GROMACS .gro file of C-alpha atoms in nm:
model
  284
    1UNK     CA    1  -0.037  -0.017   0.024
    2UNK     CA    2   0.152   0.343  -0.080
    3UNK     CA    3   0.154   0.583   0.210
    4UNK     CA    4   0.318   0.917   0.030
    5UNK     CA    5   0.140   1.136  -0.214
    6UNK     CA    6   0.169   1.041  -0.577
    7UNK     CA    7   0.276   1.414  -0.684
    8UNK     CA    8   0.402   1.258  -1.024
    9UNK     CA    9   0.239   0.916  -1.065
   10UNK     CA   10   0.432   0.671  -1.303
   11UNK     CA   11   0.250   0.562  -1.618
   12UNK     CA   12   0.056   0.229  -1.586
   13UNK     CA   13  -0.128   0.012  -1.344
   14UNK     CA   14  -0.135   0.040  -0.966
   15UNK     CA   15  -0.297  -0.183  -0.701
   16UNK     CA   16  -0.408  -0.104  -0.379
   17UNK     CA   17  -0.341   0.292  -0.429
   18UNK     CA   18  -0.574   0.438  -0.120
   19UNK     CA   19  -0.834   0.616  -0.197
   20UNK     CA   20  -0.760   0.943  -0.091
   21UNK     CA   21  -0.400   0.907  -0.260
   22UNK     CA   22  -0.525   0.845  -0.602
   23UNK     CA   23  -0.790   1.133  -0.541
   24UNK     CA   24  -0.481   1.374  -0.481
   25UNK     CA   25  -0.271   1.240  -0.760
   26UNK     CA   26  -0.250   1.481  -1.089
   27UNK     CA   27  -0.454   1.374  -1.400
   28UNK     CA   28  -0.755   1.412  -1.575
   29UNK     CA   29  -1.037   1.153  -1.425
   30UNK     CA   30  -1.368   1.069  -1.614
   31UNK     CA   31  -1.601   1.215  -1.346
   32UNK     CA   32  -1.417   1.565  -1.423
   33UNK     CA   33  -1.373   1.489  -1.821
   34UNK     CA   34  -1.792   1.440  -1.836
   35UNK     CA   35  -1.846   1.762  -1.688
   36UNK     CA   36  -1.710   1.887  -2.057
   37UNK     CA   37  -2.032   1.751  -2.188
   38UNK     CA   38  -2.276   1.933  -1.949
   39UNK     CA   39  -2.115   2.179  -1.746
   40UNK     CA   40  -1.777   2.378  -1.817
   41UNK     CA   41  -1.816   2.637  -1.563
   42UNK     CA   42  -1.832   2.341  -1.331
   43UNK     CA   43  -1.579   2.164  -1.496
   44UNK     CA   44  -1.365   2.493  -1.395
   45UNK     CA   45  -1.424   2.498  -1.073
   46UNK     CA   46  -1.347   2.137  -1.035
   47UNK     CA   47  -0.989   2.215  -1.212
   48UNK     CA   48  -0.903   2.509  -0.990
   49UNK     CA   49  -1.048   2.323  -0.678
   50UNK     CA   50  -0.793   2.022  -0.682
   51UNK     CA   51  -0.918   1.694  -0.523
   52UNK     CA   52  -1.290   1.629  -0.487
   53UNK     CA   53  -1.418   1.546  -0.107
   54UNK     CA   54  -1.431   1.170  -0.033
   55UNK     CA   55  -1.812   1.088  -0.006
   56UNK     CA   56  -1.984   0.829   0.180
   57UNK     CA   57  -2.129   0.694  -0.156
   58UNK     CA   58  -1.750   0.658  -0.269
   59UNK     CA   59  -1.643   0.489   0.072
   60UNK     CA   60  -1.958   0.218   0.029
   61UNK     CA   61  -1.836   0.120  -0.328
   62UNK     CA   62  -1.507   0.088  -0.255
   63UNK     CA   63  -1.570  -0.136   0.031
   64UNK     CA   64  -1.853  -0.327  -0.189
   65UNK     CA   65  -1.610  -0.365  -0.466
   66UNK     CA   66  -1.333  -0.505  -0.232
   67UNK     CA   67  -1.582  -0.776  -0.091
   68UNK     CA   68  -1.677  -0.876  -0.395
   69UNK     CA   69  -1.370  -0.884  -0.588
   70UNK     CA   70  -1.126  -0.932  -0.345
   71UNK     CA   71  -1.332  -1.107  -0.040
   72UNK     CA   72  -0.970  -1.228   0.154
   73UNK     CA   73  -0.837  -0.895   0.136
   74UNK     CA   74  -1.198  -0.722   0.251
   75UNK     CA   75  -1.176  -0.978   0.561
   76UNK     CA   76  -0.830  -0.855   0.642
   77UNK     CA   77  -0.824  -0.527   0.528
   78UNK     CA   78  -1.143  -0.368   0.648
   79UNK     CA   79  -1.322  -0.341   1.014
   80UNK     CA   80  -1.694  -0.325   1.062
   81UNK     CA   81  -1.798  -0.002   1.223
   82UNK     CA   82  -2.144  -0.072   1.414
   83UNK     CA   83  -2.363   0.186   1.341
   84UNK     CA   84  -2.577   0.320   1.645
   85UNK     CA   85  -2.860   0.550   1.733
   86UNK     CA   86  -2.642   0.822   1.906
   87UNK     CA   87  -2.338   0.769   1.660
   88UNK     CA   88  -2.364   0.956   1.347
   89UNK     CA   89  -2.141   1.063   1.070
   90UNK     CA   90  -1.919   1.255   1.254
   91UNK     CA   91  -1.804   1.007   1.478
   92UNK     CA   92  -1.776   0.786   1.171
   93UNK     CA   93  -1.538   0.995   1.001
   94UNK     CA   94  -1.324   1.028   1.326
   95UNK     CA   95  -1.310   0.652   1.341
   96UNK     CA   96  -1.207   0.653   0.998
   97UNK     CA   97  -0.949   0.869   1.040
   98UNK     CA   98  -0.800   0.697   1.349
   99UNK     CA   99  -0.832   0.349   1.141
  100UNK     CA  100  -0.627   0.458   0.842
  101UNK     CA  101  -0.365   0.545   1.088
  102UNK     CA  102  -0.347   0.194   1.169
  103UNK     CA  103  -0.353   0.092   0.819
  104UNK     CA  104  -0.719  -0.026   0.792
  105UNK     CA  105  -1.048   0.064   0.647
  106UNK     CA  106  -1.377   0.113   0.797
  107UNK     CA  107  -1.719  -0.008   0.709
  108UNK     CA  108  -2.086   0.078   0.805
  109UNK     CA  109  -2.307  -0.141   0.934
  110UNK     CA  110  -2.609   0.050   0.779
  111UNK     CA  111  -2.452  -0.030   0.455
  112UNK     CA  112  -2.547  -0.364   0.418
  113UNK     CA  113  -2.211  -0.481   0.235
  114UNK     CA  114  -2.289  -0.856   0.319
  115UNK     CA  115  -2.649  -0.841   0.201
  116UNK     CA  116  -2.561  -0.714  -0.107
  117UNK     CA  117  -2.263  -0.943  -0.178
  118UNK     CA  118  -2.441  -1.217  -0.100
  119UNK     CA  119  -2.739  -1.118  -0.358
  120UNK     CA  120  -2.452  -1.093  -0.624
  121UNK     CA  121  -2.316  -1.434  -0.541
  122UNK     CA  122  -2.665  -1.577  -0.580
  123UNK     CA  123  -2.711  -1.447  -0.959
  124UNK     CA  124  -2.544  -1.730  -1.187
  125UNK     CA  125  -2.352  -1.492  -1.415
  126UNK     CA  126  -2.222  -1.241  -1.157
  127UNK     CA  127  -2.112  -1.544  -0.948
  128UNK     CA  128  -1.922  -1.696  -1.250
  129UNK     CA  129  -1.760  -1.371  -1.303
  130UNK     CA  130  -1.661  -1.304  -0.972
  131UNK     CA  131  -1.523  -1.647  -0.956
  132UNK     CA  132  -1.206  -1.545  -1.191
  133UNK     CA  133  -0.911  -1.406  -1.048
  134UNK     CA  134  -0.956  -0.995  -1.021
  135UNK     CA  135  -0.807  -0.665  -0.877
  136UNK     CA  136  -1.075  -0.439  -0.722
  137UNK     CA  137  -1.035  -0.063  -0.801
  138UNK     CA  138  -0.671  -0.063  -0.964
  139UNK     CA  139  -0.539   0.319  -1.038
  140UNK     CA  140  -0.462   0.351  -1.404
  141UNK     CA  141  -0.230   0.671  -1.540
  142UNK     CA  142  -0.182   0.737  -1.923
  143UNK     CA  143  -0.124   1.018  -2.153
  144UNK     CA  144  -0.325   1.136  -2.426
  145UNK     CA  145  -0.153   1.391  -2.635
  146UNK     CA  146   0.076   1.512  -2.390
  147UNK     CA  147  -0.212   1.514  -2.125
  148UNK     CA  148  -0.188   1.278  -1.782
  149UNK     CA  149  -0.531   1.096  -1.730
  150UNK     CA  150  -0.608   0.852  -1.462
  151UNK     CA  151  -0.897   0.593  -1.408
  152UNK     CA  152  -1.018   0.329  -1.127
  153UNK     CA  153  -1.242   0.108  -1.265
  154UNK     CA  154  -1.463  -0.073  -1.032
  155UNK     CA  155  -1.325  -0.419  -1.096
  156UNK     CA  156  -1.033  -0.553  -1.325
  157UNK     CA  157  -0.964  -0.931  -1.452
  158UNK     CA  158  -0.641  -0.866  -1.613
  159UNK     CA  159  -0.592  -1.272  -1.735
  160UNK     CA  160  -0.937  -1.281  -1.885
  161UNK     CA  161  -0.973  -0.902  -2.007
  162UNK     CA  162  -1.303  -0.796  -1.806
  163UNK     CA  163  -1.373  -0.516  -1.655
  164UNK     CA  164  -1.664  -0.460  -1.417
  165UNK     CA  165  -1.880  -0.123  -1.315
  166UNK     CA  166  -2.074  -0.199  -0.974
  167UNK     CA  167  -2.362   0.050  -0.982
  168UNK     CA  168  -2.638   0.029  -0.738
  169UNK     CA  169  -2.979   0.174  -0.853
  170UNK     CA  170  -3.328   0.218  -0.734
  171UNK     CA  171  -3.442   0.017  -1.080
  172UNK     CA  172  -3.234  -0.204  -1.339
  173UNK     CA  173  -3.567  -0.219  -1.580
  174UNK     CA  174  -3.375  -0.204  -1.911
  175UNK     CA  175  -3.519   0.159  -1.999
  176UNK     CA  176  -3.402   0.330  -1.660
  177UNK     CA  177  -3.058   0.200  -1.699
  178UNK     CA  178  -3.040   0.292  -2.041
  179UNK     CA  179  -3.116   0.615  -1.941
  180UNK     CA  180  -2.868   0.607  -1.645
  181UNK     CA  181  -2.620   0.508  -1.907
  182UNK     CA  182  -2.643   0.794  -2.100
  183UNK     CA  183  -2.762   1.075  -1.825
  184UNK     CA  184  -2.491   0.974  -1.577
  185UNK     CA  185  -2.160   0.943  -1.859
  186UNK     CA  186  -2.141   0.549  -1.851
  187UNK     CA  187  -2.098   0.538  -2.217
  188UNK     CA  188  -1.810   0.802  -2.178
  189UNK     CA  189  -1.665   0.585  -1.848
  190UNK     CA  190  -1.698   0.274  -2.038
  191UNK     CA  191  -1.492   0.388  -2.339
  192UNK     CA  192  -1.231   0.609  -2.120
  193UNK     CA  193  -1.140   0.299  -1.875
  194UNK     CA  194  -1.084   0.077  -2.198
  195UNK     CA  195  -0.829   0.312  -2.339
  196UNK     CA  196  -0.657   0.340  -2.020
  197UNK     CA  197  -0.637  -0.042  -1.958
  198UNK     CA  198  -0.527  -0.100  -2.342
  199UNK     CA  199  -0.262   0.214  -2.263
  200UNK     CA  200  -0.166   0.034  -1.942
  201UNK     CA  201  -0.158  -0.297  -1.980
  202UNK     CA  202  -0.119  -0.347  -2.383
  203UNK     CA  203  -0.422  -0.557  -2.407
  204UNK     CA  204  -0.671  -0.485  -2.671
  205UNK     CA  205  -0.985  -0.689  -2.686
  206UNK     CA  206  -1.123  -0.585  -2.311
  207UNK     CA  207  -1.525  -0.665  -2.254
  208UNK     CA  208  -1.729  -0.394  -2.029
  209UNK     CA  209  -1.960  -0.539  -1.796
  210UNK     CA  210  -2.218  -0.360  -1.575
  211UNK     CA  211  -2.312  -0.516  -1.262
  212UNK     CA  212  -2.673  -0.353  -1.093
  213UNK     CA  213  -2.803  -0.390  -0.783
  214UNK     CA  214  -3.135  -0.271  -0.735
  215UNK     CA  215  -3.126  -0.181  -0.400
  216UNK     CA  216  -3.421  -0.314  -0.140
  217UNK     CA  217  -3.490  -0.519   0.155
  218UNK     CA  218  -3.421  -0.797  -0.113
  219UNK     CA  219  -3.174  -0.690  -0.360
  220UNK     CA  220  -3.202  -0.764  -0.702
  221UNK     CA  221  -2.899  -0.846  -0.973
  222UNK     CA  222  -2.832  -0.803  -1.328
  223UNK     CA  223  -2.560  -0.791  -1.546
  224UNK     CA  224  -2.525  -0.597  -1.877
  225UNK     CA  225  -2.252  -0.577  -2.139
  226UNK     CA  226  -2.140  -0.280  -2.294
  227UNK     CA  227  -2.221  -0.313  -2.704
  228UNK     CA  228  -1.970  -0.208  -2.951
  229UNK     CA  229  -2.245   0.067  -3.059
  230UNK     CA  230  -2.217   0.192  -2.691
  231UNK     CA  231  -1.844   0.227  -2.677
  232UNK     CA  232  -1.866   0.349  -3.029
  233UNK     CA  233  -2.069   0.637  -2.846
  234UNK     CA  234  -1.875   0.659  -2.567
  235UNK     CA  235  -1.528   0.744  -2.748
  236UNK     CA  236  -1.729   0.979  -2.943
  237UNK     CA  237  -1.787   1.168  -2.638
  238UNK     CA  238  -1.460   1.129  -2.493
  239UNK     CA  239  -1.334   1.295  -2.843
  240UNK     CA  240  -1.582   1.605  -2.784
  241UNK     CA  241  -1.549   1.629  -2.425
  242UNK     CA  242  -1.161   1.671  -2.493
  243UNK     CA  243  -1.225   1.912  -2.766
  244UNK     CA  244  -1.459   2.166  -2.566
  245UNK     CA  245  -1.237   2.149  -2.250
  246UNK     CA  246  -0.954   2.245  -2.520
  247UNK     CA  247  -1.128   2.507  -2.638
  248UNK     CA  248  -1.220   2.642  -2.338
  249UNK     CA  249  -0.863   2.598  -2.207
  250UNK     CA  250  -0.777   2.777  -2.531
  251UNK     CA  251  -1.010   3.079  -2.556
  252UNK     CA  252  -1.015   3.119  -2.170
  253UNK     CA  253  -1.403   3.139  -2.221
  254UNK     CA  254  -1.571   2.867  -1.987
  255UNK     CA  255  -1.925   2.964  -2.027
  256UNK     CA  256  -2.133   2.705  -2.039
  257UNK     CA  257  -2.412   2.802  -2.228
  258UNK     CA  258  -2.353   3.094  -2.393
  259UNK     CA  259  -2.624   3.091  -2.676
  260UNK     CA  260  -3.015   3.120  -2.668
  261UNK     CA  261  -3.187   2.787  -2.814
  262UNK     CA  262  -3.508   2.685  -2.884
  263UNK     CA  263  -3.672   2.393  -2.699
  264UNK     CA  264  -3.919   2.138  -2.881
  265UNK     CA  265  -4.126   1.890  -2.676
  266UNK     CA  266  -4.003   1.536  -2.710
  267UNK     CA  267  -4.146   1.265  -2.933
  268UNK     CA  268  -4.339   1.094  -2.653
  269UNK     CA  269  -4.517   1.407  -2.506
  270UNK     CA  270  -4.647   1.469  -2.869
  271UNK     CA  271  -4.777   1.114  -2.924
  272UNK     CA  272  -4.955   1.124  -2.556
  273UNK     CA  273  -5.095   1.436  -2.680
  274UNK     CA  274  -5.235   1.305  -3.022
  275UNK     CA  275  -5.328   0.966  -2.855
  276UNK     CA  276  -5.568   1.216  -2.592
  277UNK     CA  277  -5.693   1.399  -2.907
  278UNK     CA  278  -5.780   1.089  -3.086
  279UNK     CA  279  -5.959   0.919  -2.781
  280UNK     CA  280  -6.162   1.232  -2.750
  281UNK     CA  281  -6.235   1.242  -3.097
  282UNK     CA  282  -6.397   0.900  -3.094
  283UNK     CA  283  -6.620   0.975  -2.792
  284UNK     CA  284  -6.822   1.225  -3.016
   0.00000   0.00000   0.00000
């Protein structure tokens, strides 16, 4: 485990880099790059502000990824923190800081890590993938046209060329997860991580899967594979995001929406109106 800040990361793939060290290290990440497609003013703020705050969602995600992919490491590296009525977020953060001084991480009892892992293990395709030897959250650094990039996929199976993104969600219906892929930038993320893995490992034939966990009292699991069309879209989004970022850097203008545009109702809304009008006409 690396202890010192990575002021100049080595190009390549690194295992077991502490999350706070990765976030503080230089490099353009997918979460920063995708802001170019939605809000360049926010992008400038993030670039100027440096490392992002470590949220509970990030901590929970790292714990879950480790428990799924490297269960033996999870048992040795993580300690359970019991959530009690008068023990709030501040107490957890304080105890986490103390634990890190001892070289271990904490996970909260109310995260239900064991329950989520059990649900995933019951899924035939998910369990088959997880039975392969893999690494949780490897850290990648590579260069693109002189720009340092970094990435931290949820899980990577180097020997079989598989990368998995674990997502907790309220719905795993096809329509809902396809919407999430678009609105949350998962196509771009998939394409950029594959670019990073190709650059750092030399392997070209990567397959990208999403492991969706519908969170409820009885979690439901679904596995999807990112299609070639999806990766092609993601690569185009990566190129567009870089073009926007470079333009902003070159011009010094980070205005997110400088021009007035005309809005049109979506097709589904127009269809609903037409259907309602047709039904009313039929009643006359």
